[in-house]
Amino acid sequence: GESVGLHLPTLSVQEGDNSIINCAYSNSASDYFIWYKQESGKGPQFIIDIRSNMDKRQGQRVTVLLNKTVKHLSLQIAATQPGDSAVYFCAENIQGAQKLVFGQGTRLTINP
Amino acid sequence: GAVVSQHPSWVICKSGTSVKIECRSLDFQATTMFWYRQFPKQSLMLMATSNEGSKATYEQGVEKDKFLINHASLTLSTLTVTSAHPEDSSFYICSALPAANSYEQYFGPGTRLTVT
């Protein structure tokens, strides 16, 4: 079936540097995308979302970029902190189905 | 706001027994709740969609007679793992969709199930 995938399963970044986590999706009917952060033993935590009619959205220290032409989603985290260390998942909402399909996840490690 | 709780946070049960996991939306009503399963170092996989007052919709490959879902009120959904086996050991996570919001799901903290 269709799925959302990630290019990099692990990513190590020096504290203070910026990080970029990428995601490829395959369902052209998806109309809403979300990035979640998951710490060990906890549920996913919402970070930022973007609708398909946008190509960029910014939050506090985070930016999501959407390229519908190549079906690519990215999460940029600026000035990373130790607390940013976690697994990050992208998810897409299948239009009309009202359910999320999660990508495989990327483990981000912030090195002091 | 938008807090979802799960109970218990972890449970150990013997093979062949059944275990019930509760998912509650604490400060909002949820017409739709979702149940996910997550194996170690893997992503979340949707098991079923639960709508208040109606039967759950199960994803392909999920046994509806094994994973019983009840959504009796707008704030509570339960997942019962019947005749549990060691391969059912996993992290079970629920999420809730507020009636006024058609997209953003609010996730619970998860329940760690270990079947011995």
Short mmCIF file of N, CA and C in Angstrom, two decimals, chain A residues 24-64:
data_model
loop_
_atom_site.label_atom_id
_atom_site.label_comp_id
_atom_site.label_asym_id
_atom_site.label_seq_id
_atom_site.Cartn_x
_atom_site.Cartn_y
_atom_site.Cartn_z
N ALA A 24 9.44 11.63 2.45
CA ALA A 24 8.82 11.50 1.14
C ALA A 24 7.46 10.85 1.31
N TYR A 25 6.47 11.37 0.63
CA TYR A 25 5.15 10.75 0.69
C TYR A 25 4.73 10.36 -0.71
N SER A 26 3.81 9.41 -0.78
CA SER A 26 3.46 8.88 -2.09
C SER A 26 2.02 9.13 -2.49
N ASN A 27 1.18 9.56 -1.54
CA ASN A 27 -0.23 9.72 -1.86
C ASN A 27 -0.53 11.15 -2.28
N SER A 28 -0.78 11.36 -3.54
CA SER A 28 -1.04 12.70 -4.05
C SER A 28 -2.37 13.26 -3.54
N ALA A 29 -3.21 12.41 -2.96
CA ALA A 29 -4.50 12.86 -2.44
C ALA A 29 -4.39 13.39 -1.01
N SER A 30 -3.22 13.29 -0.41
CA SER A 30 -3.06 13.79 0.96
C SER A 30 -3.19 15.30 0.99
N ASP A 31 -3.93 15.81 1.96
CA ASP A 31 -4.22 17.24 2.01
C ASP A 31 -3.70 17.92 3.26
N TYR A 32 -3.07 17.15 4.12
CA TYR A 32 -2.63 17.74 5.40
C TYR A 32 -1.47 16.92 5.89
N PHE A 33 -0.44 17.60 6.39
CA PHE A 33 0.78 16.92 6.83
C PHE A 33 1.17 17.43 8.21
N ILE A 34 1.68 16.52 9.01
CA ILE A 34 2.04 16.88 10.37
C ILE A 34 3.40 16.29 10.73
N TRP A 35 4.14 17.00 11.52
CA TRP A 35 5.36 16.47 12.12
C TRP A 35 5.11 16.25 13.61
N TYR A 36 5.53 15.06 14.07
CA TYR A 36 5.42 14.73 15.48
C TYR A 36 6.79 14.42 16.04
N LYS A 37 6.93 14.68 17.32
CA LYS A 37 8.14 14.33 18.08
C LYS A 37 7.74 13.28 19.10
N GLN A 38 8.51 12.23 19.17
CA GLN A 38 8.22 11.18 20.15
C GLN A 38 9.46 10.88 20.98
N GLU A 39 9.33 11.07 22.27
CA GLU A 39 10.38 10.70 23.19
C GLU A 39 10.13 9.27 23.66
N SER A 40 11.18 8.66 24.15
CA SER A 40 11.12 7.25 24.52
C SER A 40 10.01 6.97 25.53
N GLY A 41 9.15 6.02 25.20
CA GLY A 41 8.09 5.61 26.11
C GLY A 41 6.92 6.55 26.21
N LYS A 42 6.85 7.51 25.28
CA LYS A 42 5.76 8.49 25.33
C LYS A 42 5.00 8.49 24.00
N GLY A 43 3.84 9.14 24.02
CA GLY A 43 3.07 9.28 22.81
C GLY A 43 3.62 10.39 21.94
N PRO A 44 3.20 10.45 20.69
CA PRO A 44 3.67 11.51 19.78
C PRO A 44 3.21 12.89 20.25
N GLN A 45 4.07 13.84 20.04
CA GLN A 45 3.78 15.22 20.43
C GLN A 45 3.75 16.07 19.16
N PHE A 46 2.67 16.78 18.96
CA PHE A 46 2.52 17.63 17.78
C PHE A 46 3.60 18.72 17.76
N ILE A 47 4.20 18.90 16.58
CA ILE A 47 5.19 19.97 16.43
C ILE A 47 4.65 21.07 15.54
N ILE A 48 4.31 20.69 14.32
CA ILE A 48 3.86 21.67 13.36
C ILE A 48 3.12 20.95 12.24
N ASP A 49 2.21 21.66 11.60
CA ASP A 49 1.46 21.06 10.51
C ASP A 49 1.43 22.01 9.31
N ILE A 50 1.00 21.47 8.19
CA ILE A 50 0.89 22.28 6.99
C ILE A 50 -0.17 21.68 6.08
N ARG A 51 -0.97 22.53 5.49
CA ARG A 51 -1.98 22.07 4.55
C ARG A 51 -1.39 22.03 3.15
N SER A 52 -2.05 21.27 2.30
CA SER A 52 -1.49 21.07 0.96
C SER A 52 -1.53 22.32 0.09
N ASN A 53 -2.26 23.34 0.51
CA ASN A 53 -2.31 24.57 -0.29
C ASN A 53 -1.22 25.56 0.12
N MET A 54 -0.31 25.10 0.98
CA MET A 54 0.81 25.93 1.42
C MET A 54 2.11 25.23 1.07
N ASP A 55 3.21 25.99 1.02
CA ASP A 55 4.50 25.34 0.80
C ASP A 55 5.48 25.59 1.94
N LYS A 56 5.11 26.44 2.86
CA LYS A 56 6.00 26.72 3.98
C LYS A 56 5.17 27.21 5.16
N ARG A 57 5.60 26.77 6.33
CA ARG A 57 4.97 27.26 7.54
C ARG A 57 6.02 27.29 8.64
N GLN A 58 6.00 28.37 9.42
CA GLN A 58 7.01 28.52 10.47
C GLN A 58 6.37 28.53 11.84
N GLY A 59 7.11 27.94 12.79
CA GLY A 59 6.71 27.99 14.18
C GLY A 59 7.90 28.50 14.98
N GLN A 60 7.87 28.22 16.26
CA GLN A 60 8.99 28.63 17.09
C GLN A 60 10.16 27.68 16.87
N ARG A 61 11.21 28.12 16.26
CA ARG A 61 12.42 27.34 15.94
C ARG A 61 12.18 26.23 14.91
N VAL A 62 10.98 26.05 14.46
CA VAL A 62 10.72 25.00 13.47
C VAL A 62 10.06 25.57 12.23
N THR A 63 10.41 24.95 11.11
CA THR A 63 9.83 25.32 9.83
C THR A 63 9.52 24.04 9.07
N VAL A 64 8.37 23.98 8.47
CA VAL A 64 8.02 22.84 7.63
C VAL A 64 7.91 23.35 6.19
#
